[in-house]
Structure formats: structure tokens, C-alpha cells
PDB file of C-alpha atoms and ligand atoms in Angstrom:
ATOM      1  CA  UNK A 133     239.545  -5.026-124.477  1.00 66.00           C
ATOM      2  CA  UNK A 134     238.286  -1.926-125.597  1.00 87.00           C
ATOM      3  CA  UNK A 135     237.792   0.823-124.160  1.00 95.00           C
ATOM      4  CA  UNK A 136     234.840   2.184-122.100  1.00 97.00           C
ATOM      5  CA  UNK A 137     232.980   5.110-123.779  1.00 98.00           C
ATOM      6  CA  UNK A 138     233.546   7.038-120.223  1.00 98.00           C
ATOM      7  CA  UNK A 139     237.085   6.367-120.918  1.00 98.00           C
ATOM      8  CA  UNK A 140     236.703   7.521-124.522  1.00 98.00           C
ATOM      9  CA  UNK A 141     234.891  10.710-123.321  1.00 98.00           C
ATOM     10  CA  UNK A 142     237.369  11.534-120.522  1.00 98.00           C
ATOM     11  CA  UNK A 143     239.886  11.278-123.218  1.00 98.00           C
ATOM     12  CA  UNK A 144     238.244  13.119-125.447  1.00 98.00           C
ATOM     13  CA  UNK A 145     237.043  15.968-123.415  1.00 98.00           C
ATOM     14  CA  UNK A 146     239.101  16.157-120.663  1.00 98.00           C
ATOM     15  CA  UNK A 147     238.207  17.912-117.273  1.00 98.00           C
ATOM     16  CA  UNK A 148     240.337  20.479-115.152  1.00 98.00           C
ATOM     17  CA  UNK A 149     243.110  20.898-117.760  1.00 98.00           C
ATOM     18  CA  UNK A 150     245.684  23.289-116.394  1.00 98.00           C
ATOM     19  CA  UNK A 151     247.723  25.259-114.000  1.00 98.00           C
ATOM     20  CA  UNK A 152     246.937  26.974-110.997  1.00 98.00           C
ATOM     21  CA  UNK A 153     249.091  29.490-110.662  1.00 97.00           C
ATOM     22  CA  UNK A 154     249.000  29.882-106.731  1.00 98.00           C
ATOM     23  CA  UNK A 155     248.485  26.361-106.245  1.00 98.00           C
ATOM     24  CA  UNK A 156     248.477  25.561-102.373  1.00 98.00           C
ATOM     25  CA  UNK A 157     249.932  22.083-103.549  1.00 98.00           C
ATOM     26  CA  UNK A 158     251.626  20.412-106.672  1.00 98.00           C
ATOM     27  CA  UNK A 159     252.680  17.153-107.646  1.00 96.00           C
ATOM     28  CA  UNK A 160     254.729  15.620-110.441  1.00 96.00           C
ATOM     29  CA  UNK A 161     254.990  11.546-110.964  1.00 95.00           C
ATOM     30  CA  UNK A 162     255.936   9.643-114.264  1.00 94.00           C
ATOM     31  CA  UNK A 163     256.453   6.181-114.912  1.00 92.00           C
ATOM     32  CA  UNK A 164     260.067   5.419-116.397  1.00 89.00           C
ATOM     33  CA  UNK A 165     258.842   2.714-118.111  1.00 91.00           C
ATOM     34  CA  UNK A 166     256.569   4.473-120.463  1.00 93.00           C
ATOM     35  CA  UNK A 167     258.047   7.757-120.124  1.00 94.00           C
ATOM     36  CA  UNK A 168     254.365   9.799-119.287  1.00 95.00           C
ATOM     37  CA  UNK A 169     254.634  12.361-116.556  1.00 96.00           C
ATOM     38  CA  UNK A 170     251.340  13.722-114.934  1.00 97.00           C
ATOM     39  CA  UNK A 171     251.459  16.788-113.062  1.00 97.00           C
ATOM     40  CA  UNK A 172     248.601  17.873-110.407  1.00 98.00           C
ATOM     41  CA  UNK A 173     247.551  21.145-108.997  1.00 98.00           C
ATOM     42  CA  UNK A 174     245.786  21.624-106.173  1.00 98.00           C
ATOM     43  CA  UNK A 175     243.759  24.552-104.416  1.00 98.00           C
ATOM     44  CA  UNK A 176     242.864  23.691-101.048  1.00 98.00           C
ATOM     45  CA  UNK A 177     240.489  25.964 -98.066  1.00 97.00           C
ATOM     46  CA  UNK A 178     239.641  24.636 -94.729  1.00 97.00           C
ATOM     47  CA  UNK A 179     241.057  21.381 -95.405  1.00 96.00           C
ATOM     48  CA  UNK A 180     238.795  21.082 -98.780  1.00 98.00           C
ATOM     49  CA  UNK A 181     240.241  20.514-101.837  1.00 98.00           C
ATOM     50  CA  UNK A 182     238.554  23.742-103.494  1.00 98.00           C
ATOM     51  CA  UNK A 183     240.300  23.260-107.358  1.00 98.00           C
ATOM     52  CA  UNK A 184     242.108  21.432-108.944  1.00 98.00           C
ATOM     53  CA  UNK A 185     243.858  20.940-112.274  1.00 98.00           C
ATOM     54  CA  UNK A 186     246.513  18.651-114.348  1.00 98.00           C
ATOM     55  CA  UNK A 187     248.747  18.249-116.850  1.00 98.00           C
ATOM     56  CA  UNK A 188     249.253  14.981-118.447  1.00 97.00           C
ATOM     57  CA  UNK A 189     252.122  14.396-120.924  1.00 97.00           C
ATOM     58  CA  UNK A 190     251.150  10.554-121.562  1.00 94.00           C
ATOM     59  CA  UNK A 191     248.694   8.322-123.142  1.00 96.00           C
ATOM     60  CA  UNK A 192     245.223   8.446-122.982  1.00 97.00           C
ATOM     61  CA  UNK A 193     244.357   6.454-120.087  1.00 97.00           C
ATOM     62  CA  UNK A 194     246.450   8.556-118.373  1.00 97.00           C
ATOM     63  CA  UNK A 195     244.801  11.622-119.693  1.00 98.00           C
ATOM     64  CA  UNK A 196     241.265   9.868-119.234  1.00 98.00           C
ATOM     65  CA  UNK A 197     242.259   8.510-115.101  1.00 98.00           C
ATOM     66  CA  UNK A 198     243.860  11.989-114.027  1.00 98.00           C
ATOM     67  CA  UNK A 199     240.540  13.936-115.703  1.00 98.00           C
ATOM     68  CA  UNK A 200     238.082  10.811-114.045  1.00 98.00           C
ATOM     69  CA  UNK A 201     240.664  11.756-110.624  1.00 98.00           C
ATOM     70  CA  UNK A 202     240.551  15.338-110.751  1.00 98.00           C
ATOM     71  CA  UNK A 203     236.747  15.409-110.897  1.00 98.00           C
ATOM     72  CA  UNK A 204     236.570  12.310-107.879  1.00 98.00           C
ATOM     73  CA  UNK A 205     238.423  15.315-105.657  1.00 98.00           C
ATOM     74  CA  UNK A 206     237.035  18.065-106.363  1.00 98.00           C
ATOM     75  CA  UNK A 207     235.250  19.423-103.564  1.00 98.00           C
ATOM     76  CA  UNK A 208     235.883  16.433-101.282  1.00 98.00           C
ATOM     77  CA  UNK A 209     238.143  17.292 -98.239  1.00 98.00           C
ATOM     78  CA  UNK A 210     241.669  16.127 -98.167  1.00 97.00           C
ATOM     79  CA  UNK A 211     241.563  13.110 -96.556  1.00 96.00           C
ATOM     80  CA  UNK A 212     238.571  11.623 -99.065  1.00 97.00           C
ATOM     81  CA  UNK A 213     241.266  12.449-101.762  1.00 97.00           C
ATOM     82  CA  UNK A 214     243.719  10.925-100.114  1.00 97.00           C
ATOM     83  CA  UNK A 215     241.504   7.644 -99.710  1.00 96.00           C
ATOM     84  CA  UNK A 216     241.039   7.675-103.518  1.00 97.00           C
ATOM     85  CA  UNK A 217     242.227   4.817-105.227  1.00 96.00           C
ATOM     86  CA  UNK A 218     243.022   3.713-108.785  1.00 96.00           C
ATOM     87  CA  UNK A 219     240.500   0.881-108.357  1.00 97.00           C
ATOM     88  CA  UNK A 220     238.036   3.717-107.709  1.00 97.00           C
ATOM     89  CA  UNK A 221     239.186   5.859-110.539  1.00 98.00           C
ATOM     90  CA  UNK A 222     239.281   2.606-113.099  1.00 97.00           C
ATOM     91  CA  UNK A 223     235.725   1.559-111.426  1.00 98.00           C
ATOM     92  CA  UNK A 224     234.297   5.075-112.640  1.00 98.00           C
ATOM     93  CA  UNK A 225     235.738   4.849-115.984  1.00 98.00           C
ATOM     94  CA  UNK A 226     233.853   1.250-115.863  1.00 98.00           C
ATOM     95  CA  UNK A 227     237.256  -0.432-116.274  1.00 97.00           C
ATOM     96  CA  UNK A 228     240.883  -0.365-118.385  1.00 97.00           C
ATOM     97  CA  UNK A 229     242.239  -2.949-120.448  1.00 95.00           C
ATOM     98  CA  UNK A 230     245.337  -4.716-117.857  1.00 93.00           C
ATOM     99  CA  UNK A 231     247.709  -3.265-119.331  1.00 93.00           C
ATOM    100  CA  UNK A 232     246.399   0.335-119.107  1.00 95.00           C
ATOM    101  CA  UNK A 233     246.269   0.057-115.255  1.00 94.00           C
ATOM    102  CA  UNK A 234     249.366   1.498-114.406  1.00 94.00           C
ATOM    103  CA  UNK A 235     247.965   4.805-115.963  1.00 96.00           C
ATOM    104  CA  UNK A 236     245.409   4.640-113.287  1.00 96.00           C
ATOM    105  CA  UNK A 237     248.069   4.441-110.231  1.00 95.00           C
ATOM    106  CA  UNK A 238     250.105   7.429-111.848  1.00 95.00           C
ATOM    107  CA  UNK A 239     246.595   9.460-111.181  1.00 96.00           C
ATOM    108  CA  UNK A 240     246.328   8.371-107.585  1.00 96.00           C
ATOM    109  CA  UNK A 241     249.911   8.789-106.446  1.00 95.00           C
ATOM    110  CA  UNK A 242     249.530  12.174-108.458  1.00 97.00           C
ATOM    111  CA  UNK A 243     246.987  13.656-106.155  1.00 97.00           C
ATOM    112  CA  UNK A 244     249.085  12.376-103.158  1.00 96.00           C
ATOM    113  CA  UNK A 245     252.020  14.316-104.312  1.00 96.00           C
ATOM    114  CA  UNK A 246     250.485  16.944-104.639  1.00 97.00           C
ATOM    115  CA  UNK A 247     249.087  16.259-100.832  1.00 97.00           C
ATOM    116  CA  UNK A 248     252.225  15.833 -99.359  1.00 97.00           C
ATOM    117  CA  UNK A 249     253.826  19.689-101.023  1.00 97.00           C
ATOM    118  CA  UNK A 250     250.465  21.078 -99.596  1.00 98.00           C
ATOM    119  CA  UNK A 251     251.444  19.370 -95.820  1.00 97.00           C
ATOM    120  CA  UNK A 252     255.144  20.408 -96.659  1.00 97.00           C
ATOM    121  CA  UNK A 253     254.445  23.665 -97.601  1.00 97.00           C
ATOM    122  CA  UNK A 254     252.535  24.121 -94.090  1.00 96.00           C
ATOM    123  CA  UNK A 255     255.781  22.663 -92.103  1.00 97.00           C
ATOM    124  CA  UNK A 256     253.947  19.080 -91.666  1.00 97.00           C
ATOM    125  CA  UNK A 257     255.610  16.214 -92.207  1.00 96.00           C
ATOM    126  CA  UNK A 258     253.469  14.278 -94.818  1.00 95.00           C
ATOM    127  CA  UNK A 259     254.826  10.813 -94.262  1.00 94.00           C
ATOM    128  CA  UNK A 260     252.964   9.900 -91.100  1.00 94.00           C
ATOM    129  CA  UNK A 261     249.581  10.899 -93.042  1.00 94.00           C
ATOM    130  CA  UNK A 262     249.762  10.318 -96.582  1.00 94.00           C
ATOM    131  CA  UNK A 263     252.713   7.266 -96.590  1.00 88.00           C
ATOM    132  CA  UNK A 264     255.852   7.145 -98.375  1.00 77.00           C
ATOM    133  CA  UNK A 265     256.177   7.999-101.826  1.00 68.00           C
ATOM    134  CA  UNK A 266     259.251   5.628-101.874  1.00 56.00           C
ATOM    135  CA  UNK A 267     256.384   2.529-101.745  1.00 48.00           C
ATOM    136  CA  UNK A 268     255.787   2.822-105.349  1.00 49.00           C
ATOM    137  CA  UNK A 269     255.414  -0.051-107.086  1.00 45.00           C
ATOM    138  CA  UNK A 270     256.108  -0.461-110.748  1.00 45.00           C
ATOM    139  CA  UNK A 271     256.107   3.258-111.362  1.00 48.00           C
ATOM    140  CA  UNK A 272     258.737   5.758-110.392  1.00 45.00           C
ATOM    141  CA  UNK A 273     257.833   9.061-108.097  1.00 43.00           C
ATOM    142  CA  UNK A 274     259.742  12.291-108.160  1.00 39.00           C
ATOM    143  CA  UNK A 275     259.187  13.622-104.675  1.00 33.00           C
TER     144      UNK A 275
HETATM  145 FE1  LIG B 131     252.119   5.083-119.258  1.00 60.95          FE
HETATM  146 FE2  LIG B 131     249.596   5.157-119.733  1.00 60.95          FE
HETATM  147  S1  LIG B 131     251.087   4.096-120.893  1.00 60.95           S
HETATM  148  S2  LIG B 131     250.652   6.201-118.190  1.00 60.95           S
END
């Protein structure tokens, strides 16, 4: 399968590339299998998610599903992000090849990282509201 020109352009011209320096949350996941790490950044005001920005060191459906993520969230309050999933992310990319969809869960479990150090950071406990990062499937988290 190839892939979709969204994908292609997503790859291509990535959106929200970068740091935010006084991010409210960040989030770091990788997959051990294929060794890419994606790193999220997130702004967020009056429960909103106001900015956000990533990092991907991995392949380019990785690059392609955080940039497709990044611009799902933007804007949207945090528990829409939270409710984002790769299906949703691959569905606006109009689709990955199988055995590209793994890229697509490091991109959702990114912005849920990134969740859960913005409820840390404000002494919640993030467990009860955005699950346990431990219920990863056939990816790693770093918490
Ligand atoms: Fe690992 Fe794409 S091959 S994230």
C-alpha cells in the first residue's frame, strides 16, 4: 500500500515542529522495537490545549501521525485530546499501510503523556482520568 498524499504532505511539510519552552505539559514515548521516540509539548489555558508542538526522531509515519495529531488538538480542550485516537489520526491521513500503524499509536499515547505531566504538574493524579500508561500494547512508554 502506498501511501496517502495527506500522509505524503504531513511528511513533507510537517506542522507544529518544536519546543515550547514553558510547556505546561510534555511527553516522551518510543517504541523499542523500532527505536523512534516522539516527544510532545503542550501549552494549555482554561483547560484548552492553546499550543502545541513535537519532536519526532522516527520514520515518516510517525512524523506524518504526530503533525496529523498535533493539528487534531490544537485548540480542542483537554479532554477532546484525550479522546483522540490513532484510528482518528490514521482516518485523517485517509489510512497507513498495516504495518505503519504502530506509528499512529506512538502519536496518541504521545499527547496523553504529555496530559498526564500537565495533571502531575498541577498535583492531580492522572491515572483515574487519562488511564495507565503501563496498558501499552506493542509499544513501550517512558512515564
Ligand atoms: Fe516506528 Fe514508525 S516505524 S514509529
Amino acid at each position: 500500500m502506498a501511501y496517502s498524499e495527506k500522509v505524503m504532505d504531513h511528511f513533507a511539510n510537517p506542522r507544529n515542529v518544536g519546543e515550547i519552552a514553558d510547556a505546561d505539559g510534555v511527553g516522551e514515548v518510543g517504541n523499542s522495537k523500532c527505536g523512534d521516540i516522539m516527544k510532545m509539548y503542550i501549552k494549555v489555558n482554561n483547560g484548552v490545549i492553546s499550543d502545541v508542538k513535537f519532536k519526532t526522531f522516527g520514520c515518516g509515519a510517525a512524523i506524518a501521525t504526530s503533525s496529523m495529531a498535533t493539528e487534531l488538538i490544537k485548540g480542542k480542550s483537554i479532554d477532546d485530546a484525550l479522546k483522540l485516537t490513532n484510528k482518528a489520526v490514521m482516518e485523517a491521513l485517509d489510512g497507513l499501510p498495516p504495518v505503519k500503524v504502530h506509528c499512529s499509536v506512538l502519536a496518541e499515547q504521545a499527547i496523553k503523556t504529555a496530559v498526564a505531566d500537565y495533571y502531575k504538574r498541577q498535583g492531580i493524579d492522572p491515572e483515574p482520568i487519562v488511564g495507565s500508561m503501563t496498558d501499552c500494547h506493542d509499544f513501550d512508554c517512558e512515564s
